[in-house]
Coordinates of C-alpha atoms and ligand atoms in Angstrom, one line a residue:
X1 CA 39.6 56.9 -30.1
X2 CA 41.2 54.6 -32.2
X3 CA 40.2 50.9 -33.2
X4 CA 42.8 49.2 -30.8
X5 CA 42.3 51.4 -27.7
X6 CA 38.6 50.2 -27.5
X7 CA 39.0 47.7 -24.3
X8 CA 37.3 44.5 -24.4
X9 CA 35.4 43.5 -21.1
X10 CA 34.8 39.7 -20.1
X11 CA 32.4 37.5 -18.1
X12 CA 33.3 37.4 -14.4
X13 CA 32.5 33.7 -13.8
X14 CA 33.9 32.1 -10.6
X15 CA 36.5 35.3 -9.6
X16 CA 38.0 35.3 -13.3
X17 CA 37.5 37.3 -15.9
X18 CA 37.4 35.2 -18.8
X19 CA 35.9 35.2 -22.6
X20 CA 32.9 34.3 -23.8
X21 CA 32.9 30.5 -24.7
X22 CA 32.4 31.5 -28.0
X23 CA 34.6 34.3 -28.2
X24 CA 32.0 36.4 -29.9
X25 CA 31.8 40.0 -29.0
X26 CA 29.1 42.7 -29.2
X27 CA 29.6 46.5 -28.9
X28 CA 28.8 49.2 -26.6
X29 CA 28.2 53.0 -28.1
X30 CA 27.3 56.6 -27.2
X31 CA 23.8 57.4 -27.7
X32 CA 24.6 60.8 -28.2
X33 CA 27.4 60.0 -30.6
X34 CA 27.1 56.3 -31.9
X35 CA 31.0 57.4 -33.7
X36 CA 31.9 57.0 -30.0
X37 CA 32.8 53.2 -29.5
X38 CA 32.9 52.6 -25.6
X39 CA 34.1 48.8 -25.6
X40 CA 33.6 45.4 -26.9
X41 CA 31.6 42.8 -24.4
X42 CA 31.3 38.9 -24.4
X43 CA 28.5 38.1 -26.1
X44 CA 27.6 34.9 -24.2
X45 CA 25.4 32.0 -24.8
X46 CA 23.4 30.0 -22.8
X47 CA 27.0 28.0 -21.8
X48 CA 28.5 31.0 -20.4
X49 CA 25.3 31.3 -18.3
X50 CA 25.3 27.4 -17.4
X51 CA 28.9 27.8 -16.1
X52 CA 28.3 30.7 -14.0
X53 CA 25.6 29.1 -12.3
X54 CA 27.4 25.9 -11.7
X55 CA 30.1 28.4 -9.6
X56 CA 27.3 30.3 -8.1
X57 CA 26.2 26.9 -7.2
X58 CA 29.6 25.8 -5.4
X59 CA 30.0 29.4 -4.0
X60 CA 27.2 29.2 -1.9
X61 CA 27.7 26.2 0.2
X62 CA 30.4 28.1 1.9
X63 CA 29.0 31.5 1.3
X64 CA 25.5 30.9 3.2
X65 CA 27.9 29.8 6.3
X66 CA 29.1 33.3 6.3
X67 CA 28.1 34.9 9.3
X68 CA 25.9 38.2 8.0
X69 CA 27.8 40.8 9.8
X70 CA 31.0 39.5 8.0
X71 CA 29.4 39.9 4.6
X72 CA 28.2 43.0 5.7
X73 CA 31.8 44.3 5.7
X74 CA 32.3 43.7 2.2
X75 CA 29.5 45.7 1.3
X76 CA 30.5 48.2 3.3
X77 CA 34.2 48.3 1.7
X78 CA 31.9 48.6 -1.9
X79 CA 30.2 51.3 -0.7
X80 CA 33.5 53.3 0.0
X81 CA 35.0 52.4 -3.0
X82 CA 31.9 53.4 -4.9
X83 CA 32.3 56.7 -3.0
X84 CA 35.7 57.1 -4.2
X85 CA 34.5 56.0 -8.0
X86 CA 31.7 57.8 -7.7
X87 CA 32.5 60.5 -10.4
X88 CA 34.1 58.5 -13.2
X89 CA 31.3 55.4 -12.7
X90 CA 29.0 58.4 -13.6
X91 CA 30.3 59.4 -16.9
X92 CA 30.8 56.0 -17.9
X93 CA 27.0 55.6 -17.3
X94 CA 26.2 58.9 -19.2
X95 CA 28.6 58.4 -22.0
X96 CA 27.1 54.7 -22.4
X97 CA 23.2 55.3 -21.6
X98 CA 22.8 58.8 -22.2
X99 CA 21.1 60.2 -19.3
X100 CA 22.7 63.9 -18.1
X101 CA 25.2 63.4 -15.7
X102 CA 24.0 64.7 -12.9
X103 CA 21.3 62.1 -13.0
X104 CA 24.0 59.7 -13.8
X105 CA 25.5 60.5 -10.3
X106 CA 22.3 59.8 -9.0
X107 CA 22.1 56.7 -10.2
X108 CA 25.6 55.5 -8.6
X109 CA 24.4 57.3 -5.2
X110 CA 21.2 54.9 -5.0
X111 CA 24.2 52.2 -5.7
X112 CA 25.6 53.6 -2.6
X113 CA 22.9 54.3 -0.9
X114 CA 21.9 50.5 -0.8
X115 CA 25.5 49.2 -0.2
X116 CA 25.2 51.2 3.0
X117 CA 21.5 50.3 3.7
X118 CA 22.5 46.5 2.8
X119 CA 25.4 46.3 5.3
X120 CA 23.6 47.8 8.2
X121 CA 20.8 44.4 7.4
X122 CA 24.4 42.2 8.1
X123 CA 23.2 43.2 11.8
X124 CA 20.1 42.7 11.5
X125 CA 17.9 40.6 9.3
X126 CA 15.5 39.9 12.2
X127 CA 13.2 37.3 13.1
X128 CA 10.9 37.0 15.6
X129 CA 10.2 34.6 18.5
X130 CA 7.2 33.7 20.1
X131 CA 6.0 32.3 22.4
X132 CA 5.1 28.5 22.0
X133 CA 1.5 27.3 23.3
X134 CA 3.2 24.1 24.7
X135 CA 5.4 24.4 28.1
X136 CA 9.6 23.9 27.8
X137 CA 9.1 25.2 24.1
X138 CA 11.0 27.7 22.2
X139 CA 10.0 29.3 18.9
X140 CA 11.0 31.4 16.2
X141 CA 11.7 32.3 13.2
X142 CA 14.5 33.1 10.8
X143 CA 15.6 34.2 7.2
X144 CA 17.7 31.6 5.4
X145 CA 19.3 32.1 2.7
X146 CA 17.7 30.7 -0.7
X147 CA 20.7 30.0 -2.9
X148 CA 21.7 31.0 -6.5
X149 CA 19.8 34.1 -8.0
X150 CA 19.5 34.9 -11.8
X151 CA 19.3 38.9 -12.0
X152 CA 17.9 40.3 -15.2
X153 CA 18.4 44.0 -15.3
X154 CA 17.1 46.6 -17.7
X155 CA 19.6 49.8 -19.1
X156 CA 17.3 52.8 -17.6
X157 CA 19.2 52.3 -14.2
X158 CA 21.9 50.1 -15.1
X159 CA 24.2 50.6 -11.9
X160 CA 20.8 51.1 -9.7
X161 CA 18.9 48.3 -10.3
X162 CA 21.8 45.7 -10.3
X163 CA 22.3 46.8 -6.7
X164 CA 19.1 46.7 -5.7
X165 CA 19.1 42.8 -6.6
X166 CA 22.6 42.2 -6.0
X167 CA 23.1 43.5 -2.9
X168 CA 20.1 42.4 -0.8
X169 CA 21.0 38.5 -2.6
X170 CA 24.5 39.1 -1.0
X171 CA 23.4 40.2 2.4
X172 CA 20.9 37.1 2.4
X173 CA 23.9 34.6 1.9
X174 CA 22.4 34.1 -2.3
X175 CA 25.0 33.5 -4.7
X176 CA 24.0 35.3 -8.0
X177 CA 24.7 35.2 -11.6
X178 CA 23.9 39.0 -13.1
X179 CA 22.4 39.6 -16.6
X180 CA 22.5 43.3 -17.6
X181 CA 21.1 44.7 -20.6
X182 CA 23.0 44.9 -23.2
X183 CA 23.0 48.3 -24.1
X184 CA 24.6 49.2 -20.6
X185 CA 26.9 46.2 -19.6
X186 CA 29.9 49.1 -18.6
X187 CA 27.9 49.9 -15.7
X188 CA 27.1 46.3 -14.7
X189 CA 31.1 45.3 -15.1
X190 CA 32.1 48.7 -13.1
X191 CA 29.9 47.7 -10.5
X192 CA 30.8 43.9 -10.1
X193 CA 34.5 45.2 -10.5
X194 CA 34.0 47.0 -7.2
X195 CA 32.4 43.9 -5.1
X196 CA 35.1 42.1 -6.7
X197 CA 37.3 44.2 -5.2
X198 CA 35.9 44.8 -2.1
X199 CA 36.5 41.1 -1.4
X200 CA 33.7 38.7 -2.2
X201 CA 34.9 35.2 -2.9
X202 CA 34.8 33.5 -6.3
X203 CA 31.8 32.3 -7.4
X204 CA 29.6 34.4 -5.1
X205 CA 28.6 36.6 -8.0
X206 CA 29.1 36.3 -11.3
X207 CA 28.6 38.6 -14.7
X208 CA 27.3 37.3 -17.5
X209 CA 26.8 39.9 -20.8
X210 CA 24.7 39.0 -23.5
X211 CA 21.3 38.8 -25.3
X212 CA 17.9 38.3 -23.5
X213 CA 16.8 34.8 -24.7
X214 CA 20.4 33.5 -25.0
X215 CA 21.7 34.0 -21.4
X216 CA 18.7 34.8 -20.0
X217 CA 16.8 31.6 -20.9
X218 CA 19.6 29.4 -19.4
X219 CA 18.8 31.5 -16.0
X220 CA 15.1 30.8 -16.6
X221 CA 15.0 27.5 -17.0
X222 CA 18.3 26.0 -14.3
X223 CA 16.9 24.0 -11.8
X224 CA 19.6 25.5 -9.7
X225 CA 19.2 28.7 -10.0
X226 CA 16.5 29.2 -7.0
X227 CA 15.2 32.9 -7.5
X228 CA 14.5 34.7 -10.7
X229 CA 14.5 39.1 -10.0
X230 CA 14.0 40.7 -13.3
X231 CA 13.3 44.3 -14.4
X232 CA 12.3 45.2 -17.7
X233 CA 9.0 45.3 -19.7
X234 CA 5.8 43.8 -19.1
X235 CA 6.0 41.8 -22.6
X236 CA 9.3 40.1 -21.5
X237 CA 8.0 39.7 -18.0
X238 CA 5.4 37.5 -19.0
X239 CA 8.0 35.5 -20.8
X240 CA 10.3 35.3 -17.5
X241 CA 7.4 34.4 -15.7
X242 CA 6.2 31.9 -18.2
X243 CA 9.7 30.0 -18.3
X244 CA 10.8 29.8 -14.6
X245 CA 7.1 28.2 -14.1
X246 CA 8.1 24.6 -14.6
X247 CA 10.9 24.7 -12.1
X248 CA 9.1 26.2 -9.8
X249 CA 11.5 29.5 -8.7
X250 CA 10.9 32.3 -6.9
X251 CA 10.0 34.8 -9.8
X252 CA 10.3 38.9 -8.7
X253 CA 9.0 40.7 -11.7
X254 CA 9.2 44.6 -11.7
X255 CA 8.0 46.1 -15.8
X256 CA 6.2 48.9 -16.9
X257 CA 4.5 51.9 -15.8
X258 CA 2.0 54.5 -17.3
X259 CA 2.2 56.9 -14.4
X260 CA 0.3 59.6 -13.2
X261 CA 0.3 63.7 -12.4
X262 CA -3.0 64.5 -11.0
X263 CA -3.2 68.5 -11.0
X264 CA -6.4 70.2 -8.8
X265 CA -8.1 73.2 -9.2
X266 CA -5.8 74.3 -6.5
X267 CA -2.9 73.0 -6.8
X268 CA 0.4 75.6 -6.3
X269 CA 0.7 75.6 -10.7
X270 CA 4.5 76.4 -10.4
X271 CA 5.4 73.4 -8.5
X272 CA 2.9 71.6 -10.5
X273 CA 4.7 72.7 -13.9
X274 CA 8.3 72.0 -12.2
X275 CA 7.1 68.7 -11.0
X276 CA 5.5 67.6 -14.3
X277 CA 8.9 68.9 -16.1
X278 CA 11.0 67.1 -14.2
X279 CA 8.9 64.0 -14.0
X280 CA 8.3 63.6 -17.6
X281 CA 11.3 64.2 -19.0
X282 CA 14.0 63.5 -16.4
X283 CA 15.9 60.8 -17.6
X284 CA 14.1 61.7 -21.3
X285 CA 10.8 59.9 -19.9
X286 CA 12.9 56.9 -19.6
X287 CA 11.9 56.0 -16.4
X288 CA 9.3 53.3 -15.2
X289 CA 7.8 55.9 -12.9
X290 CA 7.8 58.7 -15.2
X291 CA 4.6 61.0 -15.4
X292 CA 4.0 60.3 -19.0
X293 CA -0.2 61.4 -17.8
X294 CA -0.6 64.5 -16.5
X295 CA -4.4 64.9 -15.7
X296 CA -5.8 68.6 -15.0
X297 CA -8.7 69.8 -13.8
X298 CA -10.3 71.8 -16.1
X299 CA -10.7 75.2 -14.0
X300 CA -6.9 75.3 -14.2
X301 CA -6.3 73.3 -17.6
X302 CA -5.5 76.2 -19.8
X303 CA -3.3 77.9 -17.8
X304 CA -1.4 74.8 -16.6
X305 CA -0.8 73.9 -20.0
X306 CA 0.5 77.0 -21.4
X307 CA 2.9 77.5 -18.6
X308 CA 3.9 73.6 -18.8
X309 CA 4.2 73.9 -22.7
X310 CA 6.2 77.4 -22.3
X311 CA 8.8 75.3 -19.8
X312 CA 9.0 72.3 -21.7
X313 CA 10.1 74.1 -24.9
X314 CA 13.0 75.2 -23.6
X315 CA 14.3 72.9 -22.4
X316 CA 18.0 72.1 -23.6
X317 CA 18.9 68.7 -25.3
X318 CA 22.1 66.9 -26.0
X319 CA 24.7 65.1 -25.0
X320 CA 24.5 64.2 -21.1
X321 CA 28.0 65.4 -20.4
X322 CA 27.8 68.9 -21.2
X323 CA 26.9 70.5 -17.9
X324 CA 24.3 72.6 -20.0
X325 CA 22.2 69.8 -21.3
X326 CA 18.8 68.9 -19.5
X327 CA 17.7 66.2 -21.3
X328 CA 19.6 63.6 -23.3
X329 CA 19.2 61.3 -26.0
X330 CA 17.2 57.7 -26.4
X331 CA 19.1 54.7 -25.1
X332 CA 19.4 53.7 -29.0
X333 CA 17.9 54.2 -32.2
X334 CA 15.1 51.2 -31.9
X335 CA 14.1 53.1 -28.7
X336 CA 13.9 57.0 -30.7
X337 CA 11.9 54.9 -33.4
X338 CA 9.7 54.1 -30.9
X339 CA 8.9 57.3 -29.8
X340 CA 8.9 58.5 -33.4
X341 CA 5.9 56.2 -34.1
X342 CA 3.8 57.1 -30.8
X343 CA 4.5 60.8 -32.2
X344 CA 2.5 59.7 -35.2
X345 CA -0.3 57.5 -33.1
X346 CA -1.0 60.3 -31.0
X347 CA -1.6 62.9 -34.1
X348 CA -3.4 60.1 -35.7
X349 CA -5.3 59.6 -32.8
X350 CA -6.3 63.3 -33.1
X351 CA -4.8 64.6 -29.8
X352 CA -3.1 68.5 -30.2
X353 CA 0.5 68.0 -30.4
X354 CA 1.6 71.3 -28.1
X355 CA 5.3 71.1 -28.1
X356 CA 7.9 69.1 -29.6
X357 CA 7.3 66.1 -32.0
X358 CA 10.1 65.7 -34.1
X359 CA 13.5 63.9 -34.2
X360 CA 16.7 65.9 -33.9
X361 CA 19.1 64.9 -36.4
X362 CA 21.0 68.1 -37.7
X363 CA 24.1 69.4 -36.6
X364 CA 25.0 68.1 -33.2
X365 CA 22.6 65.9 -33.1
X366 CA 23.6 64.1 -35.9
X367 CA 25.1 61.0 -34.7
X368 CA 22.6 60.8 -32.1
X369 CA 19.6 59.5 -31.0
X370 CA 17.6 62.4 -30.0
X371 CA 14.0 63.9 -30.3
X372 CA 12.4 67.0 -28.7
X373 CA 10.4 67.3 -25.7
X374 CA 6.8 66.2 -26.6
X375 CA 3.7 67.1 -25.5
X376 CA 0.3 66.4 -26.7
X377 CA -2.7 68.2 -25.2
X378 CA -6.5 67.2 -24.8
X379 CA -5.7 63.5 -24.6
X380 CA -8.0 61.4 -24.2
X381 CA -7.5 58.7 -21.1
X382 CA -8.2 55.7 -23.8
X383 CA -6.0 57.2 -26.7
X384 CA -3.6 54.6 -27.0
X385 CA -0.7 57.2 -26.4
X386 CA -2.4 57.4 -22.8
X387 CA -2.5 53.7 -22.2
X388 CA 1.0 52.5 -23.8
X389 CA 4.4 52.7 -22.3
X390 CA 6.4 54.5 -24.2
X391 CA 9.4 55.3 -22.7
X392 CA 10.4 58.4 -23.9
X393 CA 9.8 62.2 -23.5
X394 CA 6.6 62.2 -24.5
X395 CA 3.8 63.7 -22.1
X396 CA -0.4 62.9 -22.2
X397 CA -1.8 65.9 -20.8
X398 CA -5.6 64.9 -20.2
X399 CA -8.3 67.6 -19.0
X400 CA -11.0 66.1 -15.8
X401 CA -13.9 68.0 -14.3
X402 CA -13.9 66.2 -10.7
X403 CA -11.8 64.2 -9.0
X404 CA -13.1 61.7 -8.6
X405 CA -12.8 61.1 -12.8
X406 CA -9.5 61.9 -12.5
X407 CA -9.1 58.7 -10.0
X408 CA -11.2 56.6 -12.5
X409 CA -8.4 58.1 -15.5
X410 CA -5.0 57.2 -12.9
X411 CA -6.4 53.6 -12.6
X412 CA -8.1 53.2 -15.9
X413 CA -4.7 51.7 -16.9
X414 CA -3.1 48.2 -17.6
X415 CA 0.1 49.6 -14.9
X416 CA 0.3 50.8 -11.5
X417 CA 3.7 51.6 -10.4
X418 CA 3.2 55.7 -9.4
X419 CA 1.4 58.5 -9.1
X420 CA 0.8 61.9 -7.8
X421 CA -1.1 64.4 -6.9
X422 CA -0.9 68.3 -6.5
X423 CA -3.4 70.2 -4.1
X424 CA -3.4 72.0 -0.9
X425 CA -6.5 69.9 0.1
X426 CA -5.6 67.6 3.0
X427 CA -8.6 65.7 2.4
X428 CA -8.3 65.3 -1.5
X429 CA -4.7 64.3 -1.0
X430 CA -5.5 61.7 1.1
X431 CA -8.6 60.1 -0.7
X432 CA -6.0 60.2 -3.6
X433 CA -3.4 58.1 -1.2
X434 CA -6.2 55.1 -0.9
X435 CA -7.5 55.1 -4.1
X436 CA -4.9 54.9 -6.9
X437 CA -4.4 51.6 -7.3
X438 CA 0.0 52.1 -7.3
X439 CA 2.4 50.6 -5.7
X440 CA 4.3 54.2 -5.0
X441 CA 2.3 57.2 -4.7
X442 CA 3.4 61.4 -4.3
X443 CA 1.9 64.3 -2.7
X444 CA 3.1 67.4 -4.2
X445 CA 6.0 65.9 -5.6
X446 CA 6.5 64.3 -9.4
X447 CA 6.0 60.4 -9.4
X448 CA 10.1 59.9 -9.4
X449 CA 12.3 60.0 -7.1
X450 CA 11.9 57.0 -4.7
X451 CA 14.4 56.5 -2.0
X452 CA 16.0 53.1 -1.2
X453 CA 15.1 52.5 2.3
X454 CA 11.3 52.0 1.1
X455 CA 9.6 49.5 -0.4
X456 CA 9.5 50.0 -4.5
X457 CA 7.2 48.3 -7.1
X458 CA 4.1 48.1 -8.8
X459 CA 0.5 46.7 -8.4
X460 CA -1.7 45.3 -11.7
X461 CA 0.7 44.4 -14.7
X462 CA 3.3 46.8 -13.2
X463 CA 4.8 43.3 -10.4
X464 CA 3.6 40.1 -9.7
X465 CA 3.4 41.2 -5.9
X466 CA 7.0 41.2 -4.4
X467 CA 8.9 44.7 -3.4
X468 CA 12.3 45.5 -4.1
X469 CA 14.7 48.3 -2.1
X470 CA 14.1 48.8 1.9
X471 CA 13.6 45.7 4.3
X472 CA 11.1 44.1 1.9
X473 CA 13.5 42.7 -0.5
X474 CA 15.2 40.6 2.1
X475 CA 12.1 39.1 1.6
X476 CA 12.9 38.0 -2.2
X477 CA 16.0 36.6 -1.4
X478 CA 15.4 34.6 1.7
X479 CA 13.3 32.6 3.1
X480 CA 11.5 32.0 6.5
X481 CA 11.7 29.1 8.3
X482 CA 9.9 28.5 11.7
X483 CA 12.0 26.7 14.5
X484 CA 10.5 25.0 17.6
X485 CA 12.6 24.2 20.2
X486 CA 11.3 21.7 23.1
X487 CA 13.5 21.6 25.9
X488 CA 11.0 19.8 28.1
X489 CA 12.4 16.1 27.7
X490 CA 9.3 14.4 26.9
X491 CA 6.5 14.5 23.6
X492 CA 4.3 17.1 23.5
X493 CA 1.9 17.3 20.5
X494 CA 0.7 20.8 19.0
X495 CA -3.0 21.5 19.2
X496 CA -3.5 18.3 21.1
X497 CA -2.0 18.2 24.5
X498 CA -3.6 20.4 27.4
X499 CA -1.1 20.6 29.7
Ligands
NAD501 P1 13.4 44.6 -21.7 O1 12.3 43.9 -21.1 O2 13.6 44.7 -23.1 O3 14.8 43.9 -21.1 C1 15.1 43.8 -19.8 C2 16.1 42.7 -19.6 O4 15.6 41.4 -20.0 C3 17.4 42.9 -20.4 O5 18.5 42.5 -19.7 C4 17.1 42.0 -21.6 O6 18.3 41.5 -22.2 C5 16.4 40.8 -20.9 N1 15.7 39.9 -21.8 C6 15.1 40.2 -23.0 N2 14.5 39.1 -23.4 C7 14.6 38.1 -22.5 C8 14.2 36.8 -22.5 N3 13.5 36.2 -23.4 N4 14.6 36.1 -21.4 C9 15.3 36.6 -20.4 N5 15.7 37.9 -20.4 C10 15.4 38.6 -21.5 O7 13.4 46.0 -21.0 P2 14.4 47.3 -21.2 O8 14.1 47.8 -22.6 O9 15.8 46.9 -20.9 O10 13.9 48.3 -20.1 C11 12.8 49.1 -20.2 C12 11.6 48.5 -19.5 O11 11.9 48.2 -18.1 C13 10.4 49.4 -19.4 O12 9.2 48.7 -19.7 C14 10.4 49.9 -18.0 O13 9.2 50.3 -17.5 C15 10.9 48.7 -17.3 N6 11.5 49.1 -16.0 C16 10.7 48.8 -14.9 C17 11.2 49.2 -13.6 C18 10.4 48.9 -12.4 O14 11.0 48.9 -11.3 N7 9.1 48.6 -12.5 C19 12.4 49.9 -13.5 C20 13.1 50.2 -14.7 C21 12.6 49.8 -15.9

């Protein structure tokens, strides 16, 4: 592609599309192929920000006075159009994330997915009503809408998790003001592009691309901006949390994860292996519920391990759009570097590195950011390579001679977003179901692959308590408030009157 057919993409901010104040730029490339320049994006500052909250602001005193149902259609309309999109929305997320594209399609379905699951709150979003202890006395209660929302959004999912903010803020009657990562902001714009389309009004959500501390701050700190849902790491968490403090907001913090396989001595191995596969190196262990522990009981250690090591070693890596690939690159070269250096913790640490270890950067791999499959053996739970998020396709496989020690490793960690466990034994599994300390939990199954109708998020330093996806983050973006209604023409006074 040459220079002048790279397209430039701008801030959405009140229904136009419209430069950065500054007209800076920043650039979007390939993981796979950094040669492969995908688009120039505003690099905006914390004025940018300031003036896509002020139209946030104005949009939702007439946006809150939507009836539900009515906003519901316009999710609905995204939905289809996603639909339609579906396919080319994909390879634009492969092509600038790197994740293989069937995976990538994945990604837009849970976008889907939640448009759908979104609408169908337009008609309901329910209360409740009681009864009130007082005669000639309604009560109930009902969601409100809690106004403008800042949405900080990480690169791993970067259609996925917009929507899973976005869409119950819209539904609510929130305006919002969307931050994506920087490494991903195609995704972000293709998705706004579509609720654009499908007919929001200006001002009801706005894009703004840019650096962490320079857009997000200004979310952080604006008294107007009511709720703060960010997903990203635990380190900047704590920052988000730190800053929206003085104002008060509603803070939803979703971060890291240092999640869990727990294999019995009777597990089914095969599905064990396929699970452990797929959940620690889907998405090239970029995931925040990827099993980066695997935990094995020691009566089945050494045969689980050389079947897992077989299956991990051949699997194929490169660039997510060939139909061939399994696993693709890092998200960018600061994330392969950090692999890279857990590589060298966990030698120095003196675990057995049993497959992978090294950075691919011959041949096809040249202008990538690639490294093998990794797996280190005889890990032990307090090795730092055990404890650390990583966040890349390297796998802690750690021997245990009961379970209960392998419940003590699952929640000997700082995280607690997933985990799993493999065994036939009812009972075992279902010990396993009260006692890890997560906020997702598996049986038989790897620890990814939530769906969007349930609850989703992470206990300890994995969330500060809220839930997003399914009916529970309504509960983020509203509000209850408790109405009494006395119809009986005189004063009656709560907890006081008899009669
Ligand atoms: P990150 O914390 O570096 O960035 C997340 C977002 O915060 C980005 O948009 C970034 O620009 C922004 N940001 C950075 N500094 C900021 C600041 N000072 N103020 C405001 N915003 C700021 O995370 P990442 O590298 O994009 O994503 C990987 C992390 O996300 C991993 O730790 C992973 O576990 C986590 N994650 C968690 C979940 C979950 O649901 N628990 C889901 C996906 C990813």
């Amino acid at each position: 592609m040459n220079d002048r057919s790279v397209p430039t993409y701008h801030n959405l901010i009140n229904g136009e599309w419209v430069p950065a104040a500054s007209g800076e730029l920043f650039e979007n490339r390939n993981p796979a192929n950094s040669d492969d320049l995908i688009g120039r994006f505003a690099k905006s500052s914390r004025v940018d920000a300031e003036r896509a909250i002020a139209a946030a602001a104005r949009a939702y005193e007439h946006w809150r006075l939507v009836p539900a149902p009515k906003r519901a259609d316009i999710l609905y309309r995204a939905a289809q159009l996603l639909v339609e999109r579906k396919e080319r929305l994909a390879r634009d997320m492969t092509r600038e994330m790197g994740k293989v594209l069937e995976e990538a399609r994945g990604d837009v379905q849970e976008a889907i997915d939640m448009a759908y699951f979104m609408a169908g709150e337009g008609r309901r979003q329910h209360g409740q009503t009681a009864p009130s202890e007082l005669r000639d006395k309604f009560a109930m209660s009902i969601r409100q809408p809690i106004g403008v929302c800042g949405i900080i959004t990480p690169w791993n999912f970067p259609m996925a998790i917009p929507s899973w903010k976005i869409l119950p803020a819209l539904i609510c009657g929130d305006t919002v003001v969307l931050k994506p990562a920087t490494l991903t902001p195609l995704s972000a714009w293709n998705f706004v592009t579509v609720l654009e389309e499908a007919g929001l009004p200006p001002g009801v959500l706005n894009l703004v691309t840019g650096g962490g501390a320079d857009v997000g701050n200004a979310l952080l700190e604006s008294p107007v901006v009511s709720v703060v849902s960010f997903t990203g790491s635990t380190e900047v968490g704590r920052t988000v949390s730190t800053a929206a403090a003085p104002t008060f907001k509603k803070v939803h913090l979703e971060m890291g994860g240092k999640n869990i396989i727990v294999v019995m001595d009777d597990a089914d191995l095969e599905l064990a292996v396929d699970g452990c596969v797929w959940g620690g190196f889907g998405t090239t262990g970029q995931r925040c519920t990827a099993a980066s522990r695997v935990a094995v009981h020691r009566r089945v250690y050494r045969d689980f391990v050389d079947r897992y090591v077989g299956r991990v070693r051949t699997l194929t890596v490169g660039d997510g759009l060939d139909p061939s690939v399994q696993m693709g690159p890092s998200v960018s070269r600061g994330q392969l570097e950090t692999v890279m250096h857990y590589v060298g913790v966990g030698k120095a640490e003196g675990a057995t590195l049993a497959a992978g270890g090294h950075a691919l950067d011959k041949g096809a791999y040249a202008k990538g950011f690639f490294h093998e499959p990794t797996v280190f053996t005889d890990v032990h739970p307090q090795m730092r390579i055990a404890q650390e998020e990583i966040f890349g396709p390297v796998v802690s496989v750690i021997p245990f001679e009961s379970f209960d020690e392998a419940v003590a490793i699952a929640n000997g960690v700082e995280y607690g977003l997933s985990a799993s466990i493999y065994t036939r034994d009812i009972n075992l599994a279902f010990r396993a179901m009260r006692d890890l300390h997560t906020g997702l939990f598996y049986v038989n199954a790897p620890t990814i692959g939530a769906e969007i109708h349930l609850p989703f998020g992470g206990t300890k330093n994995t969330g500060n308590g809220h839930r997003e996806a399914g009916e529970a983050a309504l509960d983020v973006f509203s509000e209850w408030k408790s109405i009494y209604v006395d119809f009986s023409g005189r004063l009656q006074r709560a907890q006081i009157d008899t009669e």
